[in-house]
CSV table of C-alpha atoms and ligand atoms in Angstrom, one decimal:
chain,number,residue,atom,x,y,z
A,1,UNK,CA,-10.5,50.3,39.3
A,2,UNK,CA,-8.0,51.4,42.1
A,3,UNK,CA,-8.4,55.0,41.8
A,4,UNK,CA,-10.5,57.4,42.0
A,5,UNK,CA,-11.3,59.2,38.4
A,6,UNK,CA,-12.9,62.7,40.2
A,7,UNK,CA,-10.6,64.9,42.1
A,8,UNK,CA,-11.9,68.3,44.9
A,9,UNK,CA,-10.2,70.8,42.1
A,10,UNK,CA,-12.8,68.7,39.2
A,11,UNK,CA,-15.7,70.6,41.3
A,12,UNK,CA,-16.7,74.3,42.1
A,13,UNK,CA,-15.3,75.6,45.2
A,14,UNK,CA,-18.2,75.2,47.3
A,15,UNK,CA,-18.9,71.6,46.3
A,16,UNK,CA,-19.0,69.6,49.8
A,17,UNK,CA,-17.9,65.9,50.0
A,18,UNK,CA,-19.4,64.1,53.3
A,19,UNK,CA,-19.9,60.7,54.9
A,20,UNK,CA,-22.8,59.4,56.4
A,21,UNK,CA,-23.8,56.7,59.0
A,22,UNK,CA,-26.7,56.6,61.2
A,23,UNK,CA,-27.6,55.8,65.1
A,24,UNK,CA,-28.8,52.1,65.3
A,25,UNK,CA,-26.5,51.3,62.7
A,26,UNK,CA,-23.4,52.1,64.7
A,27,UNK,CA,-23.6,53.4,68.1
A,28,UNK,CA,-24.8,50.3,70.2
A,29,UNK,CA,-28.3,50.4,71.7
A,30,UNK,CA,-26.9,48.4,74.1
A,31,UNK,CA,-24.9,51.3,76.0
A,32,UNK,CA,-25.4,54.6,77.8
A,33,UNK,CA,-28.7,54.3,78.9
A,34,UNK,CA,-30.7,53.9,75.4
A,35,UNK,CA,-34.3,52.9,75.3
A,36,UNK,CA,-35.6,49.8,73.7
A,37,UNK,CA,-37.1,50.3,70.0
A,38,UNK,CA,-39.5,48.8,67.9
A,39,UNK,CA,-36.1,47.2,65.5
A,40,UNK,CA,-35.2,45.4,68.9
A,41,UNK,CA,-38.8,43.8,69.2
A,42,UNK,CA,-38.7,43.4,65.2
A,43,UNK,CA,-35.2,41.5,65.2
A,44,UNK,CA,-36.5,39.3,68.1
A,45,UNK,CA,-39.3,37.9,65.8
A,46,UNK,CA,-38.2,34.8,64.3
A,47,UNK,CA,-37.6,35.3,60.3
A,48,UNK,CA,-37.7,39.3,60.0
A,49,UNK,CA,-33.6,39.7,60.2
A,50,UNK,CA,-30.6,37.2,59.0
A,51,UNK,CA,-29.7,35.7,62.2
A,52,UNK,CA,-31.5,37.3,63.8
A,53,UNK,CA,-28.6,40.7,64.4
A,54,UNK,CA,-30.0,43.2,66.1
A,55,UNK,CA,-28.1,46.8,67.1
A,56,UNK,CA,-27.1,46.4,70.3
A,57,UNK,CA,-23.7,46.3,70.5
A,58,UNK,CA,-22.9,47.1,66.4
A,59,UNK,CA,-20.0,49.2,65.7
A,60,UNK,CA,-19.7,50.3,69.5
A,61,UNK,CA,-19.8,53.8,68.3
A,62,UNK,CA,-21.0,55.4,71.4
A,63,UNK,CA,-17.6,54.3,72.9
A,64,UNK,CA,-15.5,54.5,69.7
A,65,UNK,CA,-16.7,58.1,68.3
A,66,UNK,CA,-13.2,59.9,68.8
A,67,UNK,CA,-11.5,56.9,66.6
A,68,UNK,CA,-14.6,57.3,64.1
A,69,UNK,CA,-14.4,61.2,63.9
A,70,UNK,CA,-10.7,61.4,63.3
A,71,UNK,CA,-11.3,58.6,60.2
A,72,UNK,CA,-14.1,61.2,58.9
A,73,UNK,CA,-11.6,64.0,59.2
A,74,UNK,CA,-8.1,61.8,58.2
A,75,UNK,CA,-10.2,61.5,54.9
A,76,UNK,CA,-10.6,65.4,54.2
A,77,UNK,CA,-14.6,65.0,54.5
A,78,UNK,CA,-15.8,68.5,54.7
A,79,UNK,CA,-19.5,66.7,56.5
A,80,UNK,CA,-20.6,64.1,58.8
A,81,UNK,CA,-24.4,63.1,57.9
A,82,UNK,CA,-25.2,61.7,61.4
A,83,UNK,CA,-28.4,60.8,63.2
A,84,UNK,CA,-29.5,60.8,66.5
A,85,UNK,CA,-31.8,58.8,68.1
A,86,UNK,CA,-34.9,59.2,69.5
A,87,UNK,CA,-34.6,56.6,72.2
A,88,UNK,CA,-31.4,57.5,73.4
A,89,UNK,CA,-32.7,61.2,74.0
A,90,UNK,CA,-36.0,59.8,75.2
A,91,UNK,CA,-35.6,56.1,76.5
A,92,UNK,CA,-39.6,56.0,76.3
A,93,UNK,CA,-40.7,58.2,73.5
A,94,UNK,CA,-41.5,61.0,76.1
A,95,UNK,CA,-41.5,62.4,79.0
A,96,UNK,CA,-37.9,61.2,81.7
A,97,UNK,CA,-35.4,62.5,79.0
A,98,UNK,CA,-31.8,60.2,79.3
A,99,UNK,CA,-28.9,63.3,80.1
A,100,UNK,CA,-26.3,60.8,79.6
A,101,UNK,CA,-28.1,60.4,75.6
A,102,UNK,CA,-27.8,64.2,75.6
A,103,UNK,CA,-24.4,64.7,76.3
A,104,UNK,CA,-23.2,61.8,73.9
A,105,UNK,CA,-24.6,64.2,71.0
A,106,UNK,CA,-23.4,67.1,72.7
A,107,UNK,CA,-19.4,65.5,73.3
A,108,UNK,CA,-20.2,64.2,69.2
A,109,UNK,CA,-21.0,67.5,67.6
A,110,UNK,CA,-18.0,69.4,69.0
A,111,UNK,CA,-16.3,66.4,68.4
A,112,UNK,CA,-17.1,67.2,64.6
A,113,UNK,CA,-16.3,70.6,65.3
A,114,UNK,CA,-13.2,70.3,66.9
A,115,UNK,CA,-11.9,68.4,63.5
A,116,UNK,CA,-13.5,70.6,61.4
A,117,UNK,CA,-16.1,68.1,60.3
A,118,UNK,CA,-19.6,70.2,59.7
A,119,UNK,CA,-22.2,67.8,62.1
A,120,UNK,CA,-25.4,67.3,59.4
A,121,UNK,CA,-28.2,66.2,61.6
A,122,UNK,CA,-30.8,63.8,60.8
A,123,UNK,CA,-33.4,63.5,63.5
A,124,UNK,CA,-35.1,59.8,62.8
A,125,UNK,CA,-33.3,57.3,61.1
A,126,UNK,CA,-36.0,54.4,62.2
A,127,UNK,CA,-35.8,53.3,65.5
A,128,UNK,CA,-38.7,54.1,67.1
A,129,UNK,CA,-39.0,53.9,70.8
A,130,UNK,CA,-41.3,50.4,71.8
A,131,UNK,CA,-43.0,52.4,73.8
A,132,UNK,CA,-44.6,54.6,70.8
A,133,UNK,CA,-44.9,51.4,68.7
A,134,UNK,CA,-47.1,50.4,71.4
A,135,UNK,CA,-48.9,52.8,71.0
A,136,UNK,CA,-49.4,52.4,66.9
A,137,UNK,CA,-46.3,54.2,65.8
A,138,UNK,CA,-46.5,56.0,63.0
A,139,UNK,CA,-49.8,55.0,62.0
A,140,UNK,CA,-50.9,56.9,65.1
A,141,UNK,CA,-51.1,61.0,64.2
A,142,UNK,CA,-50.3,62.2,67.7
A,143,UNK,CA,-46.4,60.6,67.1
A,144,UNK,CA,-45.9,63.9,65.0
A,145,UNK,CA,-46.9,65.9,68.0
A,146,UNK,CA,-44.1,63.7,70.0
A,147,UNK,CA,-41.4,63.5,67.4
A,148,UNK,CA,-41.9,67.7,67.4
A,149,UNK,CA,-41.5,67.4,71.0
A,150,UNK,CA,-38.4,65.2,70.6
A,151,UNK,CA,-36.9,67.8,68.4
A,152,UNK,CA,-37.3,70.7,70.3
A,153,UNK,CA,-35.7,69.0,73.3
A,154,UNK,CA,-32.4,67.5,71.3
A,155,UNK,CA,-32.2,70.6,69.3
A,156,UNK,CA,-32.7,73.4,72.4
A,157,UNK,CA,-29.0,71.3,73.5
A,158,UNK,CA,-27.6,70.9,70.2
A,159,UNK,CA,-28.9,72.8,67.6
A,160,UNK,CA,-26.8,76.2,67.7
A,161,UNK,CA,-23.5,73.7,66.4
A,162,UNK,CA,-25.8,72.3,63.7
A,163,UNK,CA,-25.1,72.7,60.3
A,164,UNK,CA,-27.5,71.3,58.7
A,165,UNK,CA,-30.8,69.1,60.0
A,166,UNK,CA,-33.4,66.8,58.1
A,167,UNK,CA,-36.2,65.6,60.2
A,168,UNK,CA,-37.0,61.9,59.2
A,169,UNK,CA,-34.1,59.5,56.6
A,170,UNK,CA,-36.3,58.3,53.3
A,171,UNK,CA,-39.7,58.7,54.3
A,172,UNK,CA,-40.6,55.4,52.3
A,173,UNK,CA,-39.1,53.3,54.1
A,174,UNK,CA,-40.4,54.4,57.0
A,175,UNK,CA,-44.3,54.3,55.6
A,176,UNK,CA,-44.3,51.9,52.5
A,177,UNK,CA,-41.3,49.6,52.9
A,178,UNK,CA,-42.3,49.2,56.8
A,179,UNK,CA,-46.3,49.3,56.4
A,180,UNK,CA,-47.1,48.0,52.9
A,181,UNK,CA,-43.7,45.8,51.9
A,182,UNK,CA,-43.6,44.3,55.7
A,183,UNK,CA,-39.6,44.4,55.1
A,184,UNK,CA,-38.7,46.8,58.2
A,185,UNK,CA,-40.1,47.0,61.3
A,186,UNK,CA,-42.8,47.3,62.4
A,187,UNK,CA,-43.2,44.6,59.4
A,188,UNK,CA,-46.9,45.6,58.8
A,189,UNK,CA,-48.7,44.4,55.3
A,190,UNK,CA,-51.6,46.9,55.4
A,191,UNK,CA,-53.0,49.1,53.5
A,192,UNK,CA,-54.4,51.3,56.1
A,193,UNK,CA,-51.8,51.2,58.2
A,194,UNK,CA,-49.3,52.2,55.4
A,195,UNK,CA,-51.6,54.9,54.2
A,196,UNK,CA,-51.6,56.3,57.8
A,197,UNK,CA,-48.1,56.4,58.0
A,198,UNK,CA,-47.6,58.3,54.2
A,199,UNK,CA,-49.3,60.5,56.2
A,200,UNK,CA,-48.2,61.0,59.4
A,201,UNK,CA,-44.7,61.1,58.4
A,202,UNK,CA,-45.1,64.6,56.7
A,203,UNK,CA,-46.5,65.8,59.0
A,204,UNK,CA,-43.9,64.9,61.3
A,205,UNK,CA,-41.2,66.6,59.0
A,206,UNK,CA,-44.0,69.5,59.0
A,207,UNK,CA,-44.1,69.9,62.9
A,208,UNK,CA,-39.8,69.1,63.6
A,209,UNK,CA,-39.3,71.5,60.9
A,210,UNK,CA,-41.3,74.2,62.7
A,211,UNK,CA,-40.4,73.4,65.8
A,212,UNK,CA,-36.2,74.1,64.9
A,213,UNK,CA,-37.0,77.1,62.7
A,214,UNK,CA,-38.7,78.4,65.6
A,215,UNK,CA,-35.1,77.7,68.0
A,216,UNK,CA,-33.1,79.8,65.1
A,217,UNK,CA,-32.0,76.9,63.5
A,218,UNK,CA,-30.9,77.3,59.6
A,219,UNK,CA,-30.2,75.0,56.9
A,220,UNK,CA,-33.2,72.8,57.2
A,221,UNK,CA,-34.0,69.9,54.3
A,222,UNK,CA,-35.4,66.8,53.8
A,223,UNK,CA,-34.0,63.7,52.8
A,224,UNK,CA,-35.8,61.4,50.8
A,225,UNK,CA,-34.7,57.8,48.7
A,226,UNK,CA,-35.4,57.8,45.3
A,227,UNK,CA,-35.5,54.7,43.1
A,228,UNK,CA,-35.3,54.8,39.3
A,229,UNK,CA,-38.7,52.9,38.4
A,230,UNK,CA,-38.4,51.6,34.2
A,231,UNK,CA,-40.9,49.0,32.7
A,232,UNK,CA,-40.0,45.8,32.7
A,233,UNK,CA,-41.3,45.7,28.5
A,234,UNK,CA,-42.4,48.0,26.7
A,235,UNK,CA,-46.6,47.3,26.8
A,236,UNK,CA,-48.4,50.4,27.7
A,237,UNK,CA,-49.5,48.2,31.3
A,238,UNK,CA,-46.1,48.0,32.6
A,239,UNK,CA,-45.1,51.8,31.6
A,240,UNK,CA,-48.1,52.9,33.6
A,241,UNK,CA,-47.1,50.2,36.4
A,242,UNK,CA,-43.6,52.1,36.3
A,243,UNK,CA,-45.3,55.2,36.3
A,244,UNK,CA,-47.3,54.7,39.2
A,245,UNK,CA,-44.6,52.4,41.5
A,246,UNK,CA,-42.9,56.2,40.8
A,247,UNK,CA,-45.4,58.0,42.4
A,248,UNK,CA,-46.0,55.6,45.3
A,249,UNK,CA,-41.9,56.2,46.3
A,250,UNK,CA,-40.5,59.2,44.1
A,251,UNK,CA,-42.9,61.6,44.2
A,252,UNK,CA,-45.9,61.4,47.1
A,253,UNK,CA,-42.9,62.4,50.1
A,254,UNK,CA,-41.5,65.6,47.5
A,255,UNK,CA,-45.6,66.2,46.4
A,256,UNK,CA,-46.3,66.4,49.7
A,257,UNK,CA,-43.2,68.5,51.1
A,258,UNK,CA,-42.6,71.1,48.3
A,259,UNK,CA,-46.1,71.7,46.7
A,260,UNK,CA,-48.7,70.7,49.5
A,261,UNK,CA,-50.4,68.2,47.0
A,262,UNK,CA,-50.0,64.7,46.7
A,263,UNK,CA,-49.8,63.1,43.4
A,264,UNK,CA,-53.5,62.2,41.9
A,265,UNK,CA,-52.6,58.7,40.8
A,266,UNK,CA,-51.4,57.3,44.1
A,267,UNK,CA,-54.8,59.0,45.8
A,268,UNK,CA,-56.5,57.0,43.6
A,269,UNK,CA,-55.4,53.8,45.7
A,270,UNK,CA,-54.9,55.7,49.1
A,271,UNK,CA,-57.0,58.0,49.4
A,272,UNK,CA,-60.4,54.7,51.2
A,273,UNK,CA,-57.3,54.5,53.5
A,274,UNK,CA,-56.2,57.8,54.8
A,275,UNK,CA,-57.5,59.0,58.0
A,276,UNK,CA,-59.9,61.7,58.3
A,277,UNK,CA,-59.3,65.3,57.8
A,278,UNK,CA,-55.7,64.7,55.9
A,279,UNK,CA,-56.5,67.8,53.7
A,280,UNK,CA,-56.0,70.1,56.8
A,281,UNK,CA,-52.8,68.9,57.3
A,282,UNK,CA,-50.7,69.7,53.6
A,283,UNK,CA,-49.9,72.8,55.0
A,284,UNK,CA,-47.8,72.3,58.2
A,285,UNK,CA,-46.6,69.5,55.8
A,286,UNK,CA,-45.1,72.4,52.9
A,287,UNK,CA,-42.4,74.3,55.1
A,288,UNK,CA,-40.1,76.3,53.3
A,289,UNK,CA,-36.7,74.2,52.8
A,290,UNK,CA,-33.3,74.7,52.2
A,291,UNK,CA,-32.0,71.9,50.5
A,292,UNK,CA,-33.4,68.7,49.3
A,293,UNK,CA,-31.2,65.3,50.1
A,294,UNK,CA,-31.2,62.3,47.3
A,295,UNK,CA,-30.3,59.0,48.4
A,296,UNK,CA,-29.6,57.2,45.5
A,297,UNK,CA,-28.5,53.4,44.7
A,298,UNK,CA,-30.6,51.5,42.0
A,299,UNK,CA,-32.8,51.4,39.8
A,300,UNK,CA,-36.1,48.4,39.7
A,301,UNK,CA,-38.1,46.6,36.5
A,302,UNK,CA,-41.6,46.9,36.9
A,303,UNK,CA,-44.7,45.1,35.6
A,304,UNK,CA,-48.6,44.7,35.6
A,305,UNK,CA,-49.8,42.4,37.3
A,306,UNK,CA,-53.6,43.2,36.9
A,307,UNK,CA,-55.1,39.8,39.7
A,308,UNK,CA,-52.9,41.4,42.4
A,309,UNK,CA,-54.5,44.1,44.5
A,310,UNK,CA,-53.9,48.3,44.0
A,311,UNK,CA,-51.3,49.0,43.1
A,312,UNK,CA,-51.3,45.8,40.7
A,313,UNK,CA,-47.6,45.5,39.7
A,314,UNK,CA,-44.9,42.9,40.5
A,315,UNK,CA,-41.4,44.2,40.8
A,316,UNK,CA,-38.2,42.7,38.7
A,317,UNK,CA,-34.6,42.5,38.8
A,318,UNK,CA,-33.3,43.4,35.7
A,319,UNK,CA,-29.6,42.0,34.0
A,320,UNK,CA,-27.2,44.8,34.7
A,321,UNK,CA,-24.0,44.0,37.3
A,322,UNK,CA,-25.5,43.7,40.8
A,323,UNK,CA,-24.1,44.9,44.2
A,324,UNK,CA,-23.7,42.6,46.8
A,325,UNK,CA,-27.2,43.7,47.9
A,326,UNK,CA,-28.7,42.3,44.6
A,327,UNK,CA,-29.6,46.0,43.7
A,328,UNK,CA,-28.5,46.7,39.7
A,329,UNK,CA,-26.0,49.5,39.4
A,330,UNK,CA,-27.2,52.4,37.2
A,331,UNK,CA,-26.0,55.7,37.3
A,332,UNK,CA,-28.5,56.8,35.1
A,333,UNK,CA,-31.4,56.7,37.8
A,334,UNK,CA,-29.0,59.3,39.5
A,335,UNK,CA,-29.0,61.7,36.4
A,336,UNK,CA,-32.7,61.6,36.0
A,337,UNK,CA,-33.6,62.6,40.3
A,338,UNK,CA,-31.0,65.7,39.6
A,339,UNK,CA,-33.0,67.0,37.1
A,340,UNK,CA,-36.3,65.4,37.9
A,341,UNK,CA,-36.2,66.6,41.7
A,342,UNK,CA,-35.9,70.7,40.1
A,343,UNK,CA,-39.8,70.3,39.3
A,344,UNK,CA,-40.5,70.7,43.1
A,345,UNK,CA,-37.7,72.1,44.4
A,346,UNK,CA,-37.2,74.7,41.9
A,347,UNK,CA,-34.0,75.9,42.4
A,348,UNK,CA,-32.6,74.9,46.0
A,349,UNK,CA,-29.7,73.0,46.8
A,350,UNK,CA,-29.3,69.6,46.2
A,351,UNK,CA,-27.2,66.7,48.1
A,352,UNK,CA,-26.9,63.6,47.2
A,353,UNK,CA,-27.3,62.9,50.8
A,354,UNK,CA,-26.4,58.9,49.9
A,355,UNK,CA,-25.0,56.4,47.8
A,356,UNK,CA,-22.3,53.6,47.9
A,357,UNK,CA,-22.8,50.0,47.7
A,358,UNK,CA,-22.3,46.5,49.6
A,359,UNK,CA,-19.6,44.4,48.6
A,360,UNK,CA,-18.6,41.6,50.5
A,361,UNK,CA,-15.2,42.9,51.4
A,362,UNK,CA,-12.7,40.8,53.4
A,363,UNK,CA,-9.7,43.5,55.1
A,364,UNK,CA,-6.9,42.4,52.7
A,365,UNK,CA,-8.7,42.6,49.6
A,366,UNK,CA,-9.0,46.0,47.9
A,367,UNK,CA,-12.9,47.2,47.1
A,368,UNK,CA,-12.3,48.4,43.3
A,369,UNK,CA,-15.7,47.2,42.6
A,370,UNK,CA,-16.7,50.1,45.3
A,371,UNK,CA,-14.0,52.9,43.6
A,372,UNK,CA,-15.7,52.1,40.7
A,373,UNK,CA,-19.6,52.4,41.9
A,374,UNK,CA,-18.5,55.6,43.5
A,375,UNK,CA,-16.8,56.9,40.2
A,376,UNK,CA,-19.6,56.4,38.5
A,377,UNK,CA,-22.2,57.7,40.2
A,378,UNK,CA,-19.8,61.1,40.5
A,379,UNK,CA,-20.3,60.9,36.6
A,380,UNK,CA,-23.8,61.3,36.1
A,381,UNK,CA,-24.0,63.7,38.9
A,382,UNK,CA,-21.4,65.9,37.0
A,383,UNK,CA,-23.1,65.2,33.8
A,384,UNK,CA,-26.3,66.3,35.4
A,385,UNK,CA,-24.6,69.4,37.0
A,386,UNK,CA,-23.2,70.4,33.7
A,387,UNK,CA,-26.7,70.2,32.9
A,388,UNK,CA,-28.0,72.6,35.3
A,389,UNK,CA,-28.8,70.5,38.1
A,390,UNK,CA,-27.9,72.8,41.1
A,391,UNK,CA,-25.7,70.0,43.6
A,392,UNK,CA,-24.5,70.8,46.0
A,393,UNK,CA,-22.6,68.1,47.6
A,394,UNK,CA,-22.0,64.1,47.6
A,395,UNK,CA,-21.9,62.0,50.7
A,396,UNK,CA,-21.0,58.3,50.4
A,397,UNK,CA,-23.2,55.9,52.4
A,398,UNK,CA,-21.2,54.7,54.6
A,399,UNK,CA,-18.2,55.3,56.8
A,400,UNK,CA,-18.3,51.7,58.2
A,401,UNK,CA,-19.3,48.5,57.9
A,402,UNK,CA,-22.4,48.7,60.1
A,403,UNK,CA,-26.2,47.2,60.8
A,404,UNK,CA,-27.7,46.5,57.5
A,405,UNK,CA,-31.6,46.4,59.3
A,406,UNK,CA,-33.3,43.1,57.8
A,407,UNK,CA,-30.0,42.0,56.7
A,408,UNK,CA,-27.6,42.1,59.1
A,409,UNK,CA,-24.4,42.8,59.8
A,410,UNK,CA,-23.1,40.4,56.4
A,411,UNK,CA,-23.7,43.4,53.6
A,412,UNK,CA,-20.7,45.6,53.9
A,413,UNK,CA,-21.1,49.3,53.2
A,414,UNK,CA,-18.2,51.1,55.1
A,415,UNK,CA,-15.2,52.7,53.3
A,416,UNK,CA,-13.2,51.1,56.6
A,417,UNK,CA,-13.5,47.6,57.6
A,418,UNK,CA,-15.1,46.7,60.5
A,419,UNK,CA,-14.3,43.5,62.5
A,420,UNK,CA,-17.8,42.5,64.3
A,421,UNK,CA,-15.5,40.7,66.9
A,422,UNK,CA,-12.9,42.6,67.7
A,423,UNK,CA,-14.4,45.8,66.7
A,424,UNK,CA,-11.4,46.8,65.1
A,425,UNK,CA,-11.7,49.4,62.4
A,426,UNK,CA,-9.6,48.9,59.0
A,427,UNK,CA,-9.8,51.5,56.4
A,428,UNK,CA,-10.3,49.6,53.0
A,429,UNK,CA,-9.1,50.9,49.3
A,430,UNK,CA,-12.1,53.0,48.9
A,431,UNK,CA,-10.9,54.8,52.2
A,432,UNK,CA,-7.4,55.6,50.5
A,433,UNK,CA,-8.4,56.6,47.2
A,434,UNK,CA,-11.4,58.7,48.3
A,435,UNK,CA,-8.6,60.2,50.7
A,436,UNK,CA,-6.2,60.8,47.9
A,437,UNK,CA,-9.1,62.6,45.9
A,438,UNK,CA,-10.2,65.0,49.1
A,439,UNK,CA,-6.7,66.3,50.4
A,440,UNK,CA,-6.3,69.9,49.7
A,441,UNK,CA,-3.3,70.9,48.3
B,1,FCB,C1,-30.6,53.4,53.0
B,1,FCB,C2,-30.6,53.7,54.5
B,1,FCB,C3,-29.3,53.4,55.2
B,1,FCB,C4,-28.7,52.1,54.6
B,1,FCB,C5,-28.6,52.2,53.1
B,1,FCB,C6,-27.9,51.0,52.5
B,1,FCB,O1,-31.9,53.1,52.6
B,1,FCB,O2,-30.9,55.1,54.7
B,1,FCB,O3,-29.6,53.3,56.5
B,1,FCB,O4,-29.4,51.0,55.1
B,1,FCB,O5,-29.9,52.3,52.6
């Protein structure tokens, strides 16, 4: 498909279209005074990322941003879902705080502003400072003290421009996927650990979210990655397997957030592991919101699998058309977190804060198999809208080609092209026609 089937004039006027990338991905560690984080120590271990890639240099976004920004705004993007990271601001965690980190945000946002662009601010997009590994990461409870600290100082320089902030990208990543899974750093397989983090991570977004209502911020969410769990058969064992892989990453993080509980059946395997006195904590972790963010991609088969440990499942690829990630494309799953996210969020805005998919792109080849991914997810979004669901806005994961964490720099996500050699940037099909869609007449 070379075109793009959705047009600006197909949605209500103050529908928002956006692009999102996020700091290690892009900016290059390497530069400006950054401090080391716990993906540089988890790329340095032999087998945890393809070849080893870490973020140092990446897309050399910290010197490249003006280039970057005029792509966002070329394109007719009315938002920029950015982060910022922790290390840069704070080389160790806490305490010396890095100006020249400071300013880069500070040049970035009235970059955004400059073009237009509306700068939506995530605060943690995984790259922990070392230092605070070191000292357990998120499996210790004091890091949501830090991280509030963090906030306040990044937000007291920045936050007035802001148009929107989330404290922490997909909470499950950062707790299961990182803790249980092993797959991210700090590549822990342990329950305890994990369990910790689950926790800790609310409470993080509890504390940051306090912390920049307090400055006079506005606009705050939370952006959370859902995945579309279905049975792998139809036995009773592997709908309740689906059921509970659901709970475990589509609705503990949202349980947690928007109604102070978590969900029962997850306890049931957590709850030996959690640390002491969590109870006390649901409600600094329920702050009012004002929008929920859905990242969205694929959907997973999963079965019983009764000898393994809690939560006894196995999980399975099923037969639809894959991305270049191996993920399955359905747009359904999207449909179903549109409506199924209203249950705890009642009626606030919603974003679909990502989606897009890897292709393995080459600069002279046009990305239909992208136009078309996009198309259809803008589909079931509309379908759910037309059903009530109260979106808000789409933003395409990603702008460019960037750091794909455990994989690399070989899974391409970027509307532009982006040369890891030469750096240079080459806007790709997806870029035109997405273009064509956005430009006001
Ligand atoms: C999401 C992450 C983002 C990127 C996409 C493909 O889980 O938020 O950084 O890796 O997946």
């Amino acid at each position: 498909m070379t075109e793009f089937t959705h047009r600006r004039a197909d949605f209500p006027d103050d529908f928002l279209f956006g692009v999102a990338t996020s700091a290690y991905q892009i900016e290059g560690h390497d530069f400006g005074g950054a401090g080391r984080t716990h993906w540089d120590d988890f790329a340095a271990t032999p087998g945890n990322v393809v070849r080893a890639e870490h973020g140092g240099r990446a897309c050399d976004h910290y010197h490249m941003w003006e280039q970057d920004l005029d792509l966002i705004a070329d394109a007719s993007f009315d938002i920029y879902r950015f982060s910022a990271s922790w290390a840069r601001v704070l080389p160790e965690g806490r305490g010396a705080v890095n100006a020249e980190g400071l300013d880069f945000y500070d040049r970035l946002v009235d970059g955004m502003l400059a073009r237009g662009i509306k700068p939506a601010l995530t605060l943690y997009h995984w790259e922990l400072p070392s230092v605070l590994a070191d000292l357990g990461g998120w499996r210790n409870r004091d890091l949501a003290g830090w991280f509030a600290d963090y906030t306040d100082i990044l937000c007291r320089r920045i936050g007035d421009r802001i148009w929107s902030a989330a404290p922490i990208n997909e909470p499950w990543c950062v707790g299961w996927l990182s803790h249980f899974i092993g797959a991210h750093a700090p590549g822990l397989r342990d329950i305890r650990a994990a369990a910790r983090a689950m926790h800790h991570i609310g409470l993080a977004h509890g504390r940051a979210t306090q912390v920049m209502r307090g400055l006079g911020m506005g606009n705050l969410g939370a952006v959370c990655n859902f995945e579309y769990a279905l049975p792998l058969t139809d036995s009773d064992a592997d709908r309740a397997s689906a059921q509970l892989y659901g709970g475990i990453y589509n609705r503990w993080f949202v349980g947690g957030m928007f109604k102070g509980e978590y969900p029962s059946d997850v306890l049931e395997g957590l709850a030996p592991h959690m640390p002491k006195g969590w109870q006390d904590d649901m409600a600094t972790i329920r702050q009012p919101l004002d929008w929920l963010g859905l990242n969205y991609y694929t959907c997973k088969r999963i079965a019983a699998d009764p000898a393994a440990a809690w939560p006894h499942l196995s999980e399975h690829v099923g037969d639809l058309p894959k991305t270049q990630m191996g993920w399955e494309i359905n747009p359904d799953g999207l449909a179903h977190f549109l409506h199924f996210v209203g249950e705890y969020s009642e009626n606030l805005p919603l974003y679909v804060t990502e989606n897009g998919m890897a292709n393995p792109d080459s600069p002279d080849q046009p990305d239909h198999a992208r136009i078309a991914y996009l198309n259809a997810h803008l589909d079931a979004a509309r379908a759910a809208m037309a059903k009530g669901a109260n979106l808000k806005g789409y933003i395409i994961w990603s702008l460019l080609d960037n750091y794909e964490w455990a994989l690399g720099y070989e899974k391409r996500f970027g509307l532009v092209h982006v040369d890891f050699e030469s750096l240079q940037r080459r806007p790709k099909a997806s870029y035109h026609a997405v273009q064509q869609a956005l430009a006001r007449t």
